[in-house]
PDB file of C-alpha atoms in Angstrom:
ATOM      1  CA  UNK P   2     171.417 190.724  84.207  1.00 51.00           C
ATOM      2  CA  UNK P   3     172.222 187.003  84.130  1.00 52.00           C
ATOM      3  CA  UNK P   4     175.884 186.262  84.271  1.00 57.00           C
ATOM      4  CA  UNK P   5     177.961 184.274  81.808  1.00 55.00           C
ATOM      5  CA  UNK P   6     178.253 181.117  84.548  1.00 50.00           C
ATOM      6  CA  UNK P   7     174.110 181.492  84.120  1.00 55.00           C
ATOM      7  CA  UNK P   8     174.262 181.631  80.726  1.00 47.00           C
ATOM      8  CA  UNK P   9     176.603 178.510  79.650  1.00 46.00           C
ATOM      9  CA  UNK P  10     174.542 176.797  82.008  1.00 52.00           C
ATOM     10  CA  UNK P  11     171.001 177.493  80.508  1.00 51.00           C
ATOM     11  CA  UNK P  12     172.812 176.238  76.893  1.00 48.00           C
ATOM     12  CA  UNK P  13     174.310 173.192  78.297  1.00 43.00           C
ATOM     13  CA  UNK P  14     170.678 172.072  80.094  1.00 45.00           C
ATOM     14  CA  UNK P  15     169.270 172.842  76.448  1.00 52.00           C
ATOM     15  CA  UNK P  16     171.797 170.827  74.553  1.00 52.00           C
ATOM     16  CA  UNK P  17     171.725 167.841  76.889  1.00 53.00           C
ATOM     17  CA  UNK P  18     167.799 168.275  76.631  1.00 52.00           C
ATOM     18  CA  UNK P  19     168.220 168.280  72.972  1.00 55.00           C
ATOM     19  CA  UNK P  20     170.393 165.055  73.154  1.00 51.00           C
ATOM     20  CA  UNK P  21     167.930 163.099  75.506  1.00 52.00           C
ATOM     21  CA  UNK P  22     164.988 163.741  73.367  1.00 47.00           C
ATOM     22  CA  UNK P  23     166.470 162.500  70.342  1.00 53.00           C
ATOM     23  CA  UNK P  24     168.208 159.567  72.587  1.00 55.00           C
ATOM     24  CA  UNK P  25     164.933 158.947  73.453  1.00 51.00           C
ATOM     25  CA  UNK P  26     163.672 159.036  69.923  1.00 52.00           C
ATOM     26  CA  UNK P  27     166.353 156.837  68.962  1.00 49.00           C
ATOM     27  CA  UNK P  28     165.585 154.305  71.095  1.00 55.00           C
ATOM     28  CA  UNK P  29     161.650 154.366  69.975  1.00 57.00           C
ATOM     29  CA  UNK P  30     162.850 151.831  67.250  1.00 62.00           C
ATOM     30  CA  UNK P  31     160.600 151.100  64.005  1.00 67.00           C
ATOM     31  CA  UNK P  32     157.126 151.801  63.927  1.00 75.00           C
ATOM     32  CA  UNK P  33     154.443 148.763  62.937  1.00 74.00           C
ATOM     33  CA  UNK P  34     153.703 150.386  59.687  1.00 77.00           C
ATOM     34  CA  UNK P  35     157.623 150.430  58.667  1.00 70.00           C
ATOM     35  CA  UNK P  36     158.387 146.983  60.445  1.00 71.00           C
ATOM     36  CA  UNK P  37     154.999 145.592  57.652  1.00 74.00           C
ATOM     37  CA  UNK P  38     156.765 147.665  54.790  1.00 75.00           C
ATOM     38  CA  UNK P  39     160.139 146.274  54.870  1.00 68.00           C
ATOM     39  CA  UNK P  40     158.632 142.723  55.222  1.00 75.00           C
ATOM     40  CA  UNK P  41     157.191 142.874  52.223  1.00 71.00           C
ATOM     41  CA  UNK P  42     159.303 144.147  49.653  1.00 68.00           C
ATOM     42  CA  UNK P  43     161.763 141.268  51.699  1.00 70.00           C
ATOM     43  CA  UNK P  44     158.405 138.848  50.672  1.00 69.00           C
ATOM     44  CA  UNK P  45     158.213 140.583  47.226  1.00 62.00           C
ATOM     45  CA  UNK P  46     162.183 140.474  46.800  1.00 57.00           C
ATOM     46  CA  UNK P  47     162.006 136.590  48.193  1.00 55.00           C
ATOM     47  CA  UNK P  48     159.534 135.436  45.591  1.00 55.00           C
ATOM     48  CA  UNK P  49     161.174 137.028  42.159  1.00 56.00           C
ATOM     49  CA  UNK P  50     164.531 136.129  42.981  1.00 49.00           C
ATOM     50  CA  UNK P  51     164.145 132.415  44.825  1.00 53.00           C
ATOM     51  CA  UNK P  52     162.989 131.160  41.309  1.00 58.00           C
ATOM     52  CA  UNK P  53     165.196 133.001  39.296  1.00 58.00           C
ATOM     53  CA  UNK P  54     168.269 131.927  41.503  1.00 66.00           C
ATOM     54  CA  UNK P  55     167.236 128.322  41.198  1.00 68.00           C
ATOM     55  CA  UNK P  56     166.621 128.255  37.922  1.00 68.00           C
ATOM     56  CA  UNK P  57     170.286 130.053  37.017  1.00 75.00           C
ATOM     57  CA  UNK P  58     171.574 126.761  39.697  1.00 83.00           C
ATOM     58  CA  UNK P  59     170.011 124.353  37.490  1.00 91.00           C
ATOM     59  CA  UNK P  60     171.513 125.602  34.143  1.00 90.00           C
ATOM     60  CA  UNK P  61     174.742 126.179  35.360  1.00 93.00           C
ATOM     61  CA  UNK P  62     174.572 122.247  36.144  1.00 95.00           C
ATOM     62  CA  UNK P  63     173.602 121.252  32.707  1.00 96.00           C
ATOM     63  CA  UNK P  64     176.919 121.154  30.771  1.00 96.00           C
ATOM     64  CA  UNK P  65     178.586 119.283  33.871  1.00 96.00           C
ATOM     65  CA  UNK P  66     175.645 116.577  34.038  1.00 97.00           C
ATOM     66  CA  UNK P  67     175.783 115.957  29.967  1.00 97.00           C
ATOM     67  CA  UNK P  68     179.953 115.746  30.424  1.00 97.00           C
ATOM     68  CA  UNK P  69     178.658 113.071  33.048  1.00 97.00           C
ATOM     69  CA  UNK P  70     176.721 111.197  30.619  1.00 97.00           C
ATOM     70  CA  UNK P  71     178.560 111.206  28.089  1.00 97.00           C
ATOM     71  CA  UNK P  72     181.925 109.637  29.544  1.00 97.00           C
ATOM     72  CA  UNK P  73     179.201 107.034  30.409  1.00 97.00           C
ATOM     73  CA  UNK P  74     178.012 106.405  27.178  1.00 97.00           C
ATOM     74  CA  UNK P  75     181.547 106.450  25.668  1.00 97.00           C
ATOM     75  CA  UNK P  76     183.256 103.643  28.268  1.00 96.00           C
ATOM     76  CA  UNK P  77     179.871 101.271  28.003  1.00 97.00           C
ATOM     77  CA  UNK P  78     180.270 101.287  24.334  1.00 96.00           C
ATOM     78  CA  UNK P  79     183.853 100.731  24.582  1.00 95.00           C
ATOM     79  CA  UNK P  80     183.142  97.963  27.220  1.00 93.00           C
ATOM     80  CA  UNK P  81     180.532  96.122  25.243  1.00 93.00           C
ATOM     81  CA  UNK P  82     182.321  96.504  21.180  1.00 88.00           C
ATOM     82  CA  UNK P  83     182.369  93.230  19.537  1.00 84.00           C
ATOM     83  CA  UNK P  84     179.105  91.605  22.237  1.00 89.00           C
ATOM     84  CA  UNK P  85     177.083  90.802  18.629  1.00 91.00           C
ATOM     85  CA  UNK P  86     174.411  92.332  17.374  1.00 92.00           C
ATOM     86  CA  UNK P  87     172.716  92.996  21.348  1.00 96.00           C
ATOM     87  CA  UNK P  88     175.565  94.209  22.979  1.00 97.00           C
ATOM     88  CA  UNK P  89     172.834  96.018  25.520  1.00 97.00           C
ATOM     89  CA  UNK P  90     170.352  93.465  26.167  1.00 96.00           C
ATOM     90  CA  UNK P  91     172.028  93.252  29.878  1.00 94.00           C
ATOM     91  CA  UNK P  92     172.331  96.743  30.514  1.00 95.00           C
ATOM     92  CA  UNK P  93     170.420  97.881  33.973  1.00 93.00           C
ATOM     93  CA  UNK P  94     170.237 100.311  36.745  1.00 92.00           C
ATOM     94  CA  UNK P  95     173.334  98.592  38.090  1.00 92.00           C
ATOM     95  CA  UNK P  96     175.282  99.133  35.182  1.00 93.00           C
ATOM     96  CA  UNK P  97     174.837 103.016  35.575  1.00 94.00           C
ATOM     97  CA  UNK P  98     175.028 103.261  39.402  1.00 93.00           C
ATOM     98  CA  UNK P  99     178.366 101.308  39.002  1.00 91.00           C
ATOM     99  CA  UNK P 100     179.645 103.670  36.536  1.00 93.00           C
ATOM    100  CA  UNK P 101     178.573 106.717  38.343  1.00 94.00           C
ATOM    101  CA  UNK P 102     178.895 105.859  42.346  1.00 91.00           C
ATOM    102  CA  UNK P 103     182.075 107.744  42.434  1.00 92.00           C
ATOM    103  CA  UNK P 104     180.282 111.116  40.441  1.00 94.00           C
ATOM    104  CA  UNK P 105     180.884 113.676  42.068  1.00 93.00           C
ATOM    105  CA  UNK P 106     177.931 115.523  39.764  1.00 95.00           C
ATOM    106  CA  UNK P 107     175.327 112.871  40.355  1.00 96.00           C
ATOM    107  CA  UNK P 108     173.714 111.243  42.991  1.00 95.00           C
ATOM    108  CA  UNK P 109     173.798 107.827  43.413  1.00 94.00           C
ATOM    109  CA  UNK P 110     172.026 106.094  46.377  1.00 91.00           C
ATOM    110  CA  UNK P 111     171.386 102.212  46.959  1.00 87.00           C
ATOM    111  CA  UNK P 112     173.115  99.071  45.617  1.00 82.00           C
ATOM    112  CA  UNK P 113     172.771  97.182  42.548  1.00 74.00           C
ATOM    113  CA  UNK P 114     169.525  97.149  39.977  1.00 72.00           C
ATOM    114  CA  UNK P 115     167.706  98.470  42.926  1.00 82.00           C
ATOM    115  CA  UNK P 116     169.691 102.078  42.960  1.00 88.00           C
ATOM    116  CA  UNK P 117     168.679 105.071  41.531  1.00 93.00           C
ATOM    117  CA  UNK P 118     171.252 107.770  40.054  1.00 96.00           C
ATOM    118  CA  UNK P 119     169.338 111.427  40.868  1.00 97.00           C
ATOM    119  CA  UNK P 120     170.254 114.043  38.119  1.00 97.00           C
ATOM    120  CA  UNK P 121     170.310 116.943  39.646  1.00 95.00           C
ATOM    121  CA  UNK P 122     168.322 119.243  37.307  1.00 96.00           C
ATOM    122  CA  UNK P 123     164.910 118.788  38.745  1.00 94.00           C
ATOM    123  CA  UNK P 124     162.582 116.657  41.197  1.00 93.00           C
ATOM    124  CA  UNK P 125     163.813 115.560  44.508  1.00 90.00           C
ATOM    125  CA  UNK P 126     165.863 112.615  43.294  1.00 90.00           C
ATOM    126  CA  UNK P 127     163.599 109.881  45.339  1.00 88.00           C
ATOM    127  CA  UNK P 128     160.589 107.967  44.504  1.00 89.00           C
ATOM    128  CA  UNK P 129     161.646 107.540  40.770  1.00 91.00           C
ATOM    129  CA  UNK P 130     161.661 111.398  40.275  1.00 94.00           C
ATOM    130  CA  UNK P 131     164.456 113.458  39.051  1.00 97.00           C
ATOM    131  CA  UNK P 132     166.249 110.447  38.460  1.00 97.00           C
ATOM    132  CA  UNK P 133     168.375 108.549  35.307  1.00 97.00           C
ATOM    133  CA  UNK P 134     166.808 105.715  34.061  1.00 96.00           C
ATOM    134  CA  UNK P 135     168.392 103.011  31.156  1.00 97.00           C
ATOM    135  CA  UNK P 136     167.228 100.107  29.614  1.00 97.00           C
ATOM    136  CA  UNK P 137     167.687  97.962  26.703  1.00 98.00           C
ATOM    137  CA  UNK P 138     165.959  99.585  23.518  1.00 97.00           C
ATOM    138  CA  UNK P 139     165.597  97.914  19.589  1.00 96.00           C
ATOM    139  CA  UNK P 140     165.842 100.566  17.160  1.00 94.00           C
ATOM    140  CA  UNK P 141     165.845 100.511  13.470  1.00 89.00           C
ATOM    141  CA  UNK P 142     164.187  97.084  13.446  1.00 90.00           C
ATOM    142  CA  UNK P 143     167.073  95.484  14.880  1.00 94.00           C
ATOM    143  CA  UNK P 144     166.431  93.109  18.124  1.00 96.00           C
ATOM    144  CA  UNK P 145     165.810  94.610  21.683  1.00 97.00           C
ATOM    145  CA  UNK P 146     169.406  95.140  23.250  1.00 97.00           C
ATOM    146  CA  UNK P 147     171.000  96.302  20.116  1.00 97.00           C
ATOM    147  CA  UNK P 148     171.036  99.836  21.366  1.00 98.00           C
ATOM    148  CA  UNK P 149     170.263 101.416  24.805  1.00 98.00           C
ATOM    149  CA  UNK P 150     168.194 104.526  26.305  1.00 98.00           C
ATOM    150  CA  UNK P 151     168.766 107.015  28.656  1.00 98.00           C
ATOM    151  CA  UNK P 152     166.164 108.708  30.129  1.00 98.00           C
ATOM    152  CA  UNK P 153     165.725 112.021  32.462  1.00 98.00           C
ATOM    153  CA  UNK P 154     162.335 112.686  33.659  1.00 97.00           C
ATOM    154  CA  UNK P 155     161.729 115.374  35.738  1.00 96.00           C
ATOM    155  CA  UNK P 156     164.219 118.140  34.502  1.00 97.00           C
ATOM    156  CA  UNK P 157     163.354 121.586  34.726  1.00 95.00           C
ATOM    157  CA  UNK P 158     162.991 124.014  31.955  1.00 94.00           C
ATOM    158  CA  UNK P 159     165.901 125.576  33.308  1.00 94.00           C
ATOM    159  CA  UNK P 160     167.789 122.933  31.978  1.00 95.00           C
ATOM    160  CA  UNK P 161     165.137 121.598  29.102  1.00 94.00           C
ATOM    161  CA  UNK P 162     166.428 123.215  25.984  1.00 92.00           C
ATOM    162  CA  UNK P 163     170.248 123.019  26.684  1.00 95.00           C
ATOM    163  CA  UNK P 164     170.158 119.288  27.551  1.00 96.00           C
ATOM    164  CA  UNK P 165     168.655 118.613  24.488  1.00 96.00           C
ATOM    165  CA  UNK P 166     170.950 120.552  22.730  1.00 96.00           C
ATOM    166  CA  UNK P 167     174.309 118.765  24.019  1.00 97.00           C
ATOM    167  CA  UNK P 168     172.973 114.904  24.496  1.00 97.00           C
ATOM    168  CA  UNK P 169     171.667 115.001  20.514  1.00 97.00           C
ATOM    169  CA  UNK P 170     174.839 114.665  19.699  1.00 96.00           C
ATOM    170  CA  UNK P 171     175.392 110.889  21.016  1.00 97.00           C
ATOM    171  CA  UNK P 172     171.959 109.850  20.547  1.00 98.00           C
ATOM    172  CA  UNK P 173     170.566 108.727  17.514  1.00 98.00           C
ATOM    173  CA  UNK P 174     167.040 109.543  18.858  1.00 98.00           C
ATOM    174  CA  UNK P 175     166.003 111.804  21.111  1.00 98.00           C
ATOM    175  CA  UNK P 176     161.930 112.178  22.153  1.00 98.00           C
ATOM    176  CA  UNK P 177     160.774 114.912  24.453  1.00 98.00           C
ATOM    177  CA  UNK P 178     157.929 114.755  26.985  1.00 97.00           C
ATOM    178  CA  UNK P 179     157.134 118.164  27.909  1.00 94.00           C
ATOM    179  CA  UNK P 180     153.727 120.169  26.740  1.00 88.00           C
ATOM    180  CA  UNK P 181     152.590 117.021  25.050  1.00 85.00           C
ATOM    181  CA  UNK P 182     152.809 113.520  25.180  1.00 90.00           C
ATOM    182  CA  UNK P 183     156.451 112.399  23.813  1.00 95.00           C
ATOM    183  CA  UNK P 184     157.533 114.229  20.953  1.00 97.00           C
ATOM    184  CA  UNK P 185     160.794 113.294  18.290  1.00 97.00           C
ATOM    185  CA  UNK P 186     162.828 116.134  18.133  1.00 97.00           C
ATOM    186  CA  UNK P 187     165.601 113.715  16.459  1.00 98.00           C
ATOM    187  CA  UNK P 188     165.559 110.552  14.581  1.00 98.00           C
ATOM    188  CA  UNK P 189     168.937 109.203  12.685  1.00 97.00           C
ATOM    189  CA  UNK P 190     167.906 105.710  12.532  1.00 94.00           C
ATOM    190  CA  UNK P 191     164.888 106.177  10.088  1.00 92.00           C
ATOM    191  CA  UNK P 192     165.320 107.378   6.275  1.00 91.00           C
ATOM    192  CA  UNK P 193     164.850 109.994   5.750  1.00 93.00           C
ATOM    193  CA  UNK P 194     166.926 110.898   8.473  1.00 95.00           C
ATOM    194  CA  UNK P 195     165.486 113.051  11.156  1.00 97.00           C
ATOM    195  CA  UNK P 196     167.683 115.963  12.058  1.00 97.00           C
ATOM    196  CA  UNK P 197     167.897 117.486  15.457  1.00 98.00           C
ATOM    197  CA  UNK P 198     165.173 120.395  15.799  1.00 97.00           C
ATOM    198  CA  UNK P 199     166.072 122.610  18.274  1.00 96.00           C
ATOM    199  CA  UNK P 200     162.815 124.721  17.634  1.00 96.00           C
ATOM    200  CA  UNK P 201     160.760 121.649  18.187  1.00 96.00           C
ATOM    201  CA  UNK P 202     162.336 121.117  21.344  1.00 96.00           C
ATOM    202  CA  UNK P 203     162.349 124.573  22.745  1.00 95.00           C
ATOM    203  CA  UNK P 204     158.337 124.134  22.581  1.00 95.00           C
ATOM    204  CA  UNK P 205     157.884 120.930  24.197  1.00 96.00           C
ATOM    205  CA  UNK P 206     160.389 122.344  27.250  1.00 95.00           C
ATOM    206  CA  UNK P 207     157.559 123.226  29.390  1.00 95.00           C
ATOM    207  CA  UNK P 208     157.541 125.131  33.181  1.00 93.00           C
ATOM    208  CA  UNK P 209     158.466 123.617  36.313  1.00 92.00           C
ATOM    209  CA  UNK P 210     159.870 120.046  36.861  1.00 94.00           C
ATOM    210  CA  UNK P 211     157.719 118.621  34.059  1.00 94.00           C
ATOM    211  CA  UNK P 212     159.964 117.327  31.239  1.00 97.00           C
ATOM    212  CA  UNK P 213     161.192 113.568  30.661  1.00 97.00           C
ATOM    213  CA  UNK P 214     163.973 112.982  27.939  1.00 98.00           C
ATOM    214  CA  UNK P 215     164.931 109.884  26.325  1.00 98.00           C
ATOM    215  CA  UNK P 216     167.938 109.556  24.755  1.00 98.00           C
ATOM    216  CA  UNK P 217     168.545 106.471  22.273  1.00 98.00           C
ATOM    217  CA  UNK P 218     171.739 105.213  21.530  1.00 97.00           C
ATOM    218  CA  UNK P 219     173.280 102.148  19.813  1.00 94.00           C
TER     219      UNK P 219
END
């Protein structure tokens, strides 16, 4: 007959057994075939949402970038009222890295007509891409200089259709190179005016950092 101190001591043996096998388990770690499954649905997870995060970056810069530009437009008017009928003809790459070096929503980088302002809402911001360009325009058939463009090349189509939709209002013509070669979504300076058409502009946003916008003003 086994005794009870034989007993216990056959249950504690198989308990601590019981313990060390699953310790041992335990300690196994992942198998190959579960260390390649979690990998990719991280891949699979990595490659939706990247794109979708960026994209949801660059919109949420849009409305500060526009603010941006238009305080710019708004003091360089103000600055150049009562300059005749070119008030722009000496407007350069200076005179918008000057206004924006202290930005803290662009990027400016370099001195004088030899800086470049990046925008934020596409390319890399070197190289001339994903940068703000302006320049001395005619419009209306009056001389080169009485009004002024502002152009955005390489924006994303994160930001395409909302950029449009805010800058229209200071411009008096706004072109869109997106799908196509550059198309008018807006034209105030002709007769019959040209309203802003935000369908038209919606289908020349196209994917990736492949849309230039140039915004007219006088």
């Amino acid at each position: 007959m086994t005794s009870i101190a034989e007993f216990y001591s056959k249950k504690i043996f198989k308990q601590s057994g019981s313990a060390a096998l699953m310790g041992a388990r335990l300690q196994a770690g992942f198998s190959l075939i579960e260390v390649s499954i979690v990998t990719t649905i991280m891949m699979l997870i990595a490659i939706i949402g990247i794109p979708a995060i960026q994209g949801y970056v660059i919109e949420s810069k849009v409305p500060r970038v526009a603010e941006e530009m238009q305080r710019f437009v708004a003091r360089l008017k103000a600055s150049t009222h009562g300059f005749g009928a070119m008030p722009y003809a000496g407007v350069d790459a200076g005179t918008l890295v000057n206004a924006l070096r202290s930005s803290s929503v662009v990027a400016v980088t370099g001195q004088g007509a030899g800086a470049t302002v990046a925008h934020g809402l596409g390319g890399n911001g070197t190289n001339g891409r994903g940068v703000i360009l302006i320049a001395p325009q005619s419009i209306a058939g009056a001389p080169t200089g009485a009004a002024f463009s502002l152009t955005l090349n390489d924006v994303n189509h994160a930001a395409c259709p909302s950029l449009a939709s805010i800058l229209q209002r200071i411009a008096d013509v706004v072109t869109i190179s997106g799908h196509s070669g550059a198309v008018t979504v807006k034209n105030a300076a002709q007769e019959p005016l040209m309203p802003y058409n935000a369908i038209l502009a919606d289908a020349q946003c196209a994917a990736g950092d492949r849309n230039t916008f140039v915004f007219t003003i006088r």
